[in-house]
mmCIF file of C-alpha atoms in Angstrom:
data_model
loop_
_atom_site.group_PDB
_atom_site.id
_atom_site.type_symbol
_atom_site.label_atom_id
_atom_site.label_comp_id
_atom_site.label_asym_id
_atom_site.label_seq_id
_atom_site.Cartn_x
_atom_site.Cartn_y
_atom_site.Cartn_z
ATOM 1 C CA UNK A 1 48.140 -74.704 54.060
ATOM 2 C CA UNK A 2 50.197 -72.608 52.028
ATOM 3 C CA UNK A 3 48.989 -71.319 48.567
ATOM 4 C CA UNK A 4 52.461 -73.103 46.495
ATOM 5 C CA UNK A 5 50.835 -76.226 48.139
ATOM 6 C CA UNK A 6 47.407 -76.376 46.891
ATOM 7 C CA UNK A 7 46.942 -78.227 43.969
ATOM 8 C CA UNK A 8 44.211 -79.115 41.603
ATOM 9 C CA UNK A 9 41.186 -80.766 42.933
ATOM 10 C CA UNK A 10 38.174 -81.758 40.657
ATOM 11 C CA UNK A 11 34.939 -80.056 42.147
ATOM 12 C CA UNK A 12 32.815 -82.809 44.145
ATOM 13 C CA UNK A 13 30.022 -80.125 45.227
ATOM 14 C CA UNK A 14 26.410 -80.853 43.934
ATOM 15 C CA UNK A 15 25.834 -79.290 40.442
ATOM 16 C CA UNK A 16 22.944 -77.454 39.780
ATOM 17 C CA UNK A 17 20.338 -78.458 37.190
ATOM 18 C CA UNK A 18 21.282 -77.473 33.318
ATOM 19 C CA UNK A 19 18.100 -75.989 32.788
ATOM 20 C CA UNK A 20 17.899 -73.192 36.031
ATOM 21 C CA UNK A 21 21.217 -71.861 35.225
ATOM 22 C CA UNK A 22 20.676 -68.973 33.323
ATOM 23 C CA UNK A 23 18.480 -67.945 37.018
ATOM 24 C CA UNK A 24 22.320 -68.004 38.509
ATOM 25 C CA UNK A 25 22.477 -64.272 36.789
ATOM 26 C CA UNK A 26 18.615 -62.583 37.567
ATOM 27 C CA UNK A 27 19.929 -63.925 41.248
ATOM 28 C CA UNK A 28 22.675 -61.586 41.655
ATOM 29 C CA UNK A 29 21.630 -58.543 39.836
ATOM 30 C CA UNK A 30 18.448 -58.248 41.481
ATOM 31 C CA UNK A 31 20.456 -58.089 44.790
ATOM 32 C CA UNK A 32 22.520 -55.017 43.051
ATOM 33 C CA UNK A 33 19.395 -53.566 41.410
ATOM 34 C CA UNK A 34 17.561 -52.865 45.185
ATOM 35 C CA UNK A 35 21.033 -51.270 46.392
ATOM 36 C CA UNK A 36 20.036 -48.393 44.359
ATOM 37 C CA UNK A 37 17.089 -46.455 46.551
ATOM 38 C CA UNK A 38 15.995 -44.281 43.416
ATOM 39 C CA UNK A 39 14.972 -47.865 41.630
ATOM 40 C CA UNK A 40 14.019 -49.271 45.319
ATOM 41 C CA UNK A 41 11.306 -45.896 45.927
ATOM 42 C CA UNK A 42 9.923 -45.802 41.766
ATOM 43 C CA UNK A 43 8.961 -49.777 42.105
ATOM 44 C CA UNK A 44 7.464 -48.965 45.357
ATOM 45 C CA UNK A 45 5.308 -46.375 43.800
ATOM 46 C CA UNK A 46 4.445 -48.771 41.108
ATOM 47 C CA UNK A 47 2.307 -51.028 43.163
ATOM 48 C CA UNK A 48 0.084 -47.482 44.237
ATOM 49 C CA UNK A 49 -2.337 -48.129 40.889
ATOM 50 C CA UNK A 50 -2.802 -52.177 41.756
ATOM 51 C CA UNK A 51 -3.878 -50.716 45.449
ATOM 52 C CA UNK A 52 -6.132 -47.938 43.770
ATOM 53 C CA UNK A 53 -7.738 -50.909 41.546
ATOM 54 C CA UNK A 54 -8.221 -52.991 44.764
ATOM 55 C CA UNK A 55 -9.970 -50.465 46.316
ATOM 56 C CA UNK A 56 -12.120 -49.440 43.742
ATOM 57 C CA UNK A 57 -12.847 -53.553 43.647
ATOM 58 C CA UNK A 58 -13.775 -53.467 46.874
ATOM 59 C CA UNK A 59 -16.279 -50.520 47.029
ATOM 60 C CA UNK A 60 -18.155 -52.474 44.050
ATOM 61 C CA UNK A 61 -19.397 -55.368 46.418
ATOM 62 C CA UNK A 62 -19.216 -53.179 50.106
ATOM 63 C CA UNK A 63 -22.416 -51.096 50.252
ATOM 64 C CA UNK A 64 -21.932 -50.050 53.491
ATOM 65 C CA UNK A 65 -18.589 -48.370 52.452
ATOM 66 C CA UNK A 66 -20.228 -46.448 49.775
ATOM 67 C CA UNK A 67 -23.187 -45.355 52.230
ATOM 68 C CA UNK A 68 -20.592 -43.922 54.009
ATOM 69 C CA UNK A 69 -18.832 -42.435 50.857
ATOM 70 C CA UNK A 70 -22.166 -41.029 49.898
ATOM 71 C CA UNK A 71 -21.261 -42.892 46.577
ATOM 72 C CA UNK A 72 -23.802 -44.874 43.979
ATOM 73 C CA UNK A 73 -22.525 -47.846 42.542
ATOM 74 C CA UNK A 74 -23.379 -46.711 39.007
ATOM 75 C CA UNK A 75 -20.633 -44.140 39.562
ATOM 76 C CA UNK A 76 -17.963 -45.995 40.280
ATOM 77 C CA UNK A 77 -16.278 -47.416 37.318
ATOM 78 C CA UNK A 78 -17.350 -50.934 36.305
ATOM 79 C CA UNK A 79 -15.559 -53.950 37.091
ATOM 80 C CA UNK A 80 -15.108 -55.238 33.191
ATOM 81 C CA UNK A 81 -12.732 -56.003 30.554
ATOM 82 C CA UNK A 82 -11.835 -52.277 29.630
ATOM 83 C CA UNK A 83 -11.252 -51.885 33.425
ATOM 84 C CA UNK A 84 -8.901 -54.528 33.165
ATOM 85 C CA UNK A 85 -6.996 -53.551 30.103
ATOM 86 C CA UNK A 86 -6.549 -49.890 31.725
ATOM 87 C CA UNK A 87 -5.298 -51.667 34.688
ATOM 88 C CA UNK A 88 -2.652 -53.575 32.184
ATOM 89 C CA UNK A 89 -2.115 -50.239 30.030
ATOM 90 C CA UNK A 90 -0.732 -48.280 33.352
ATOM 91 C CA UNK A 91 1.402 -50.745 34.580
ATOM 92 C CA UNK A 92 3.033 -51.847 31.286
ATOM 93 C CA UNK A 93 3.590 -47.688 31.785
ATOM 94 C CA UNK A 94 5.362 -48.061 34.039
ATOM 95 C CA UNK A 95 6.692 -50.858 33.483
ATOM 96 C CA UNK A 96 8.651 -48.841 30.735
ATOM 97 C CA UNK A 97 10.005 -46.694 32.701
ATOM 98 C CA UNK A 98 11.514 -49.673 35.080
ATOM 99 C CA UNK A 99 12.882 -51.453 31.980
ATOM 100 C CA UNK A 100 14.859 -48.129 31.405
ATOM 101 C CA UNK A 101 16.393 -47.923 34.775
ATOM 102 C CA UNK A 102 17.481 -51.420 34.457
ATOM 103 C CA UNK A 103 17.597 -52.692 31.582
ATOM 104 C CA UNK A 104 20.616 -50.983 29.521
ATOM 105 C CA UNK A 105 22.740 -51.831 32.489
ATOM 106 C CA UNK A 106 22.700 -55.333 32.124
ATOM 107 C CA UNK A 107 24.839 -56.366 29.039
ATOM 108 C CA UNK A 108 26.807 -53.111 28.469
ATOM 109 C CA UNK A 109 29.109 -53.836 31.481
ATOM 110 C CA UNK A 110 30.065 -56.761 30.879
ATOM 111 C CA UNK A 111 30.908 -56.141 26.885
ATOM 112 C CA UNK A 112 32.825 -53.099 28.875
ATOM 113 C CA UNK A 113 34.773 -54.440 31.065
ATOM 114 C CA UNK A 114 35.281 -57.977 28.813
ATOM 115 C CA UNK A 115 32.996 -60.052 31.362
ATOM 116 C CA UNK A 116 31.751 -61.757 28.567
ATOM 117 C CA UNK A 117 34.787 -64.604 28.605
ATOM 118 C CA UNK A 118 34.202 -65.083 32.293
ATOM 119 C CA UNK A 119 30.452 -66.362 31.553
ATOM 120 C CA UNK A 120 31.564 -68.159 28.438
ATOM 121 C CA UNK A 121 34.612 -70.179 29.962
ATOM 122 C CA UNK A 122 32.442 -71.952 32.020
ATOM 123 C CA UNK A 123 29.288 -74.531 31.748
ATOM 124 C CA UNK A 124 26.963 -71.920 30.108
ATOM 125 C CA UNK A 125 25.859 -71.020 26.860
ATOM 126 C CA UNK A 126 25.296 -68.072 24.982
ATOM 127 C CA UNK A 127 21.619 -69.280 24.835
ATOM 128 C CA UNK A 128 21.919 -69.249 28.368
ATOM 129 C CA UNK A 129 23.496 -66.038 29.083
ATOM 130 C CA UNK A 130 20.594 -64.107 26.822
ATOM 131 C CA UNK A 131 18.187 -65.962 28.817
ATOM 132 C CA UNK A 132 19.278 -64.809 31.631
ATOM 133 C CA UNK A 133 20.095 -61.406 31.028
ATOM 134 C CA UNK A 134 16.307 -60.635 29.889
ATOM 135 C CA UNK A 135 14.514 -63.125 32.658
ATOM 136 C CA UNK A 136 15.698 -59.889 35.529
ATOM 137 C CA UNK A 137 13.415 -57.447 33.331
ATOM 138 C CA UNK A 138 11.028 -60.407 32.985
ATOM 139 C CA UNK A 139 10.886 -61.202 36.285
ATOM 140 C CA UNK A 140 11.030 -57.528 37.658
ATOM 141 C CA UNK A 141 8.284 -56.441 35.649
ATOM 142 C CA UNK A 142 6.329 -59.590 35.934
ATOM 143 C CA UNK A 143 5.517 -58.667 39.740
ATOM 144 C CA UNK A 144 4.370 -55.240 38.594
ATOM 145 C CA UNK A 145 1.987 -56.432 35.565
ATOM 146 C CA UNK A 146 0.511 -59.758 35.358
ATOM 147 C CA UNK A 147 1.160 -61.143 38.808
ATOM 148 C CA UNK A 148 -1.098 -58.088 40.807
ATOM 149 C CA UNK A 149 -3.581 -58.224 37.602
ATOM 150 C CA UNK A 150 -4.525 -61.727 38.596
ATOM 151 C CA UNK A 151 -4.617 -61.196 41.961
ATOM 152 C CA UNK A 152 -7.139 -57.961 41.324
ATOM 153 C CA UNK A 153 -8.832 -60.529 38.832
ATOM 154 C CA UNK A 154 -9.230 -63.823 41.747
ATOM 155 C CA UNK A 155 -10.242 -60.984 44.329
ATOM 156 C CA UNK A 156 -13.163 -59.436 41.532
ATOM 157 C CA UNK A 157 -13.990 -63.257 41.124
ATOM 158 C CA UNK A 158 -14.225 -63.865 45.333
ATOM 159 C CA UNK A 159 -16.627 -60.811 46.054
ATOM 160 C CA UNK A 160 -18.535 -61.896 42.125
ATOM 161 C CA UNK A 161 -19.038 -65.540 42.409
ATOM 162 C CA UNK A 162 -18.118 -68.482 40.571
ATOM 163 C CA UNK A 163 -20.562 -67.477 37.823
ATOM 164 C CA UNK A 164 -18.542 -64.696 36.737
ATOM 165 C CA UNK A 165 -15.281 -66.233 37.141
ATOM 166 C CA UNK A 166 -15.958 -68.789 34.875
ATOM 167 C CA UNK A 167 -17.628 -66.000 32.547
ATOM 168 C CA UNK A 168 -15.003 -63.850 32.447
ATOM 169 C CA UNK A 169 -11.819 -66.361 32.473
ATOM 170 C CA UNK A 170 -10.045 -64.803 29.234
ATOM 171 C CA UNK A 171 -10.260 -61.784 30.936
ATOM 172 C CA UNK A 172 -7.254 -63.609 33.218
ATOM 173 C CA UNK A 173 -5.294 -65.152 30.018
ATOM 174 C CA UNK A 174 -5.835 -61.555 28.824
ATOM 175 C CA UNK A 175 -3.773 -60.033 31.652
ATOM 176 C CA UNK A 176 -1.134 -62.607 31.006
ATOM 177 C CA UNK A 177 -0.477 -62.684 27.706
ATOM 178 C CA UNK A 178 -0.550 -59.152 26.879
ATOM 179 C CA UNK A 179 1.581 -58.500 29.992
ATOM 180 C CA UNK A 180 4.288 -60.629 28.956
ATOM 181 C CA UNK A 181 3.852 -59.539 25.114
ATOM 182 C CA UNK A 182 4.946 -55.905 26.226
ATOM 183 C CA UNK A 183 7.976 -57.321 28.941
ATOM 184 C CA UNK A 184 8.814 -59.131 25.943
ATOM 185 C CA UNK A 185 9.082 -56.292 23.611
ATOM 186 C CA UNK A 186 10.854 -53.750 26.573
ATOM 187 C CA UNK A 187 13.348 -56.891 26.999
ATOM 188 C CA UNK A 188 14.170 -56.383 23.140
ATOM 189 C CA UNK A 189 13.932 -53.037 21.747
ATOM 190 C CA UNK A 190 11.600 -50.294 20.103
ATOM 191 C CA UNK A 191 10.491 -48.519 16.680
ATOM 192 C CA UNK A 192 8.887 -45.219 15.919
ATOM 193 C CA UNK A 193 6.051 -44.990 13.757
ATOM 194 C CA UNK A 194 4.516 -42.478 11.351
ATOM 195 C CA UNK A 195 1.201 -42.565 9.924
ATOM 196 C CA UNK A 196 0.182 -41.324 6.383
ATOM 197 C CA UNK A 197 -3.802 -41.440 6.246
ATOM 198 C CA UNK A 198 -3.696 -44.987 7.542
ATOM 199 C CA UNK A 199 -2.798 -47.336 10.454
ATOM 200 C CA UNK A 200 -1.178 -50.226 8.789
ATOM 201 C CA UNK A 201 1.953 -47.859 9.837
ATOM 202 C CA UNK A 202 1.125 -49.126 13.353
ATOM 203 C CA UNK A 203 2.677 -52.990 12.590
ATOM 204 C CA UNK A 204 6.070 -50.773 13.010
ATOM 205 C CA UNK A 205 5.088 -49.319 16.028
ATOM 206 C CA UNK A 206 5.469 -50.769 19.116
ATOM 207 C CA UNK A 207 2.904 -48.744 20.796
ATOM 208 C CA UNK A 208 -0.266 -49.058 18.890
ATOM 209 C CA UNK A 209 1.434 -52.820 17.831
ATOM 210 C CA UNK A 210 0.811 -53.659 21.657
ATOM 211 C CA UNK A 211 -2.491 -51.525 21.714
ATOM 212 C CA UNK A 212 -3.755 -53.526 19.321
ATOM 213 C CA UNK A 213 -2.896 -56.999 20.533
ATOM 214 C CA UNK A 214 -4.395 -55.589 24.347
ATOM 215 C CA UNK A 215 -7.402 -54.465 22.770
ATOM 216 C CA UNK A 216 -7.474 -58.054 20.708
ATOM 217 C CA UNK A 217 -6.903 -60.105 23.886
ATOM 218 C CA UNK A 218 -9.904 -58.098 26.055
ATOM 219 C CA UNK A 219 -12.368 -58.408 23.040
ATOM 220 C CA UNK A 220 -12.304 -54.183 22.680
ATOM 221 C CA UNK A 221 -10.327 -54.399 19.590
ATOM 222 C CA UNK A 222 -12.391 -52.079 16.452
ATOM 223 C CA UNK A 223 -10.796 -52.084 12.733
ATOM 224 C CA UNK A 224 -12.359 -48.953 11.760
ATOM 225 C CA UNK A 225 -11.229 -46.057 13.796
ATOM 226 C CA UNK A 226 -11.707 -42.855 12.123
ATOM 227 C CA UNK A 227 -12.654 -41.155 8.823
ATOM 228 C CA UNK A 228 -10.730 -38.732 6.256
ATOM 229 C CA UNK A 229 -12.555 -36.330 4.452
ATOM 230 C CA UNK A 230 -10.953 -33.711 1.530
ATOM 231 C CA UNK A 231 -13.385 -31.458 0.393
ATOM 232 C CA UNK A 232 -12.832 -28.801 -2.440
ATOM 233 C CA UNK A 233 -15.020 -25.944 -2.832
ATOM 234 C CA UNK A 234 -18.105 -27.254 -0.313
ATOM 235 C CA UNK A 235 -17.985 -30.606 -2.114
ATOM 236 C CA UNK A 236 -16.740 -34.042 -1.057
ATOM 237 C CA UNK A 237 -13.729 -35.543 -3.525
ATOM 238 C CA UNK A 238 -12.557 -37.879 -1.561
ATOM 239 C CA UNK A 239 -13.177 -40.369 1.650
ATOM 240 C CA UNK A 240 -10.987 -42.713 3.182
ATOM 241 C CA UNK A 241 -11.922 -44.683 6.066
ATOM 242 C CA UNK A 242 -8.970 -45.000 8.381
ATOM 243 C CA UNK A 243 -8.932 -48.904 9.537
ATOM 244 C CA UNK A 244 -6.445 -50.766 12.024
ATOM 245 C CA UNK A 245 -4.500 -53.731 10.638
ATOM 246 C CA UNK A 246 -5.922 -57.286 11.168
ATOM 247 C CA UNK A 247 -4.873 -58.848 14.462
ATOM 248 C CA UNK A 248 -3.245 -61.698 12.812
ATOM 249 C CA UNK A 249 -0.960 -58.994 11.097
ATOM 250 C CA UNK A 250 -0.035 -57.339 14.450
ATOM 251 C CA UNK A 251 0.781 -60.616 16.251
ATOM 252 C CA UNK A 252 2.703 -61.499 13.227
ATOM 253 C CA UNK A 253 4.891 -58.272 13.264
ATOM 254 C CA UNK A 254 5.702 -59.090 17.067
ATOM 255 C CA UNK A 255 6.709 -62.362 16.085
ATOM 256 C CA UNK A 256 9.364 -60.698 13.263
ATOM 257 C CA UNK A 257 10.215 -58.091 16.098
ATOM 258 C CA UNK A 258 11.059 -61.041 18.443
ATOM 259 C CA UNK A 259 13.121 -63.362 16.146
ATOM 260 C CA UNK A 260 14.936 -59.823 14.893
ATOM 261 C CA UNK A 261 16.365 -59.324 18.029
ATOM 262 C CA UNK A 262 17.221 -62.512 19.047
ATOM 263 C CA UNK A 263 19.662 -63.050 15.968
ATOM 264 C CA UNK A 264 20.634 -59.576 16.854
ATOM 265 C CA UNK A 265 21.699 -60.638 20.357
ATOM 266 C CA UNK A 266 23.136 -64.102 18.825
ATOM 267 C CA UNK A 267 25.395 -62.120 16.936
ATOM 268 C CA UNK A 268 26.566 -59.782 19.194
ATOM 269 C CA UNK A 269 27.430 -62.153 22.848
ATOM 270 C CA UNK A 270 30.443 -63.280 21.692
ATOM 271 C CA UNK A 271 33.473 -64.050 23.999
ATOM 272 C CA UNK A 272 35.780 -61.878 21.425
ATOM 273 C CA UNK A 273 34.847 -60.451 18.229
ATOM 274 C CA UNK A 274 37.576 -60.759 15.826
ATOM 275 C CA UNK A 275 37.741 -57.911 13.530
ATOM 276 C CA UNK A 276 39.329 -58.878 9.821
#
């Protein structure tokens, strides 16, 4: 049939659900994200430290392997909740580093080369279209964080026992949550902090914000964490005890973080801007 004889038909394909659009966008990008072999090699390499962490499970509850190893169990690190929250430290690490190869890509070609209308003129909200523009860091750095932490955690809870799974169970909502809390903050943006003779400085920064809330959520968090002392002359005139801020405080400045950038973001995905 000839193209001047086509003429409008209504679409009578199946429609998907309202509320799995916004995965219409993660579904695509991810295919053009693993075209690129420098992003395909570095998330390779970021699965080495969940495989070192395995291991090191492993020769915990395998005596025979550390006969061989010529290894005492007392010297190989302990399976806890600071072993834990190092594994979540690294990977948010590199997580970082992931959310920079991907992440500024995203929006800035499409407010570039006016892509914007195309999403816009259809079905899909602006709601939508933020949604799905953060779930491919989400998701990408969701399969390098919390995902392998609970499988290292259900593995450390096979060779342990029930007893110490069900001891040691937010130790797992621990790996979640402060996983997400840092993809969350990497989907958004960051702050730079300087400290005068305090921490409270720390609420606007983004790194000790999220040390905090990771040391909170594995029970390792400690207020006080230093001491300042000016002495004149051989004598004392002045102590200050350097303290963190309260936890509520830090998940509190998150939340302000969060709801900062999402008006940012509401403001700014626009089909046109119209400049007075």
């Amino acid at each position: 049939m000839a193209v001047l004889e086509r003429s409008y038909k209504r679409y009578e394909g199946a429609l998907s659900p309202e509320w799995s659009r916004f995965l219409i966008i993660p579904r695509h990008a991810v295919r053009n994200i693993f075209r690129s072999k420098l992003f395909t090699g570095f998330y390779a390499l970021s699965f080495v430290w969940p495989l070192v962490c395995a291991i090191l499970i492993y020769l915990h509850h395998n005596a025979e392997a550390l006969s061989i190893m010529k290894l005492n169990v007392l010297d190989v690190l302990p399976i806890d909740a600071s072993f834990f929250q190092a594994f979540v430290a690294v990977q948010a690490t590199v997580g970082f580093f992931l959310a920079m190869l991907v992440g500024p890509q995203q929006v800035s070609r499409d407010l570039t080369n006016n892509g914007l209308p195309l999403y816009l003129c259809r079905p899909f909200s602006r709601s939508e279209y933020v949604v799905g523009k953060m779930s491919i860091v989400i998701i990408l750095l969701s399969t390098i964080t919390w995902v392998p932490g609970l499988i290292l955690f259900l593995l450390q809870s096979y060779l342990e026992g029930w007893a110490w799974f069900s001891d040691n169970l937010p130790i797992a909502s621990a790996i979640f949550l402060g996983s997400l809390v840092w993809i969350l903050l990497l989907a958004f943006a960051t702050i730079v902090n300087q400290m005068i003779e305090t921490h409270w400085g720390n609420l606007i920064s983004l790194n000790a914000l999220i040390q905090n809330v990771w040391a909170g959520l594995f029970g390792t968090f400690v207020r006080q964490v230093g001491q300042v002392t000016e002495m004149r002359r051989g004598v004392v005139v002045r102590e200050a005890l350097l303290t963190e801020p309260p936890l509520w405080a830090s998940w509190f400045m998150l939340f302000l973080i969060c709801a900062f950038c999402l008006w940012l973001l509401s403001r700014k995905v626009k089909a046109y801007e119209v400049v007075k």
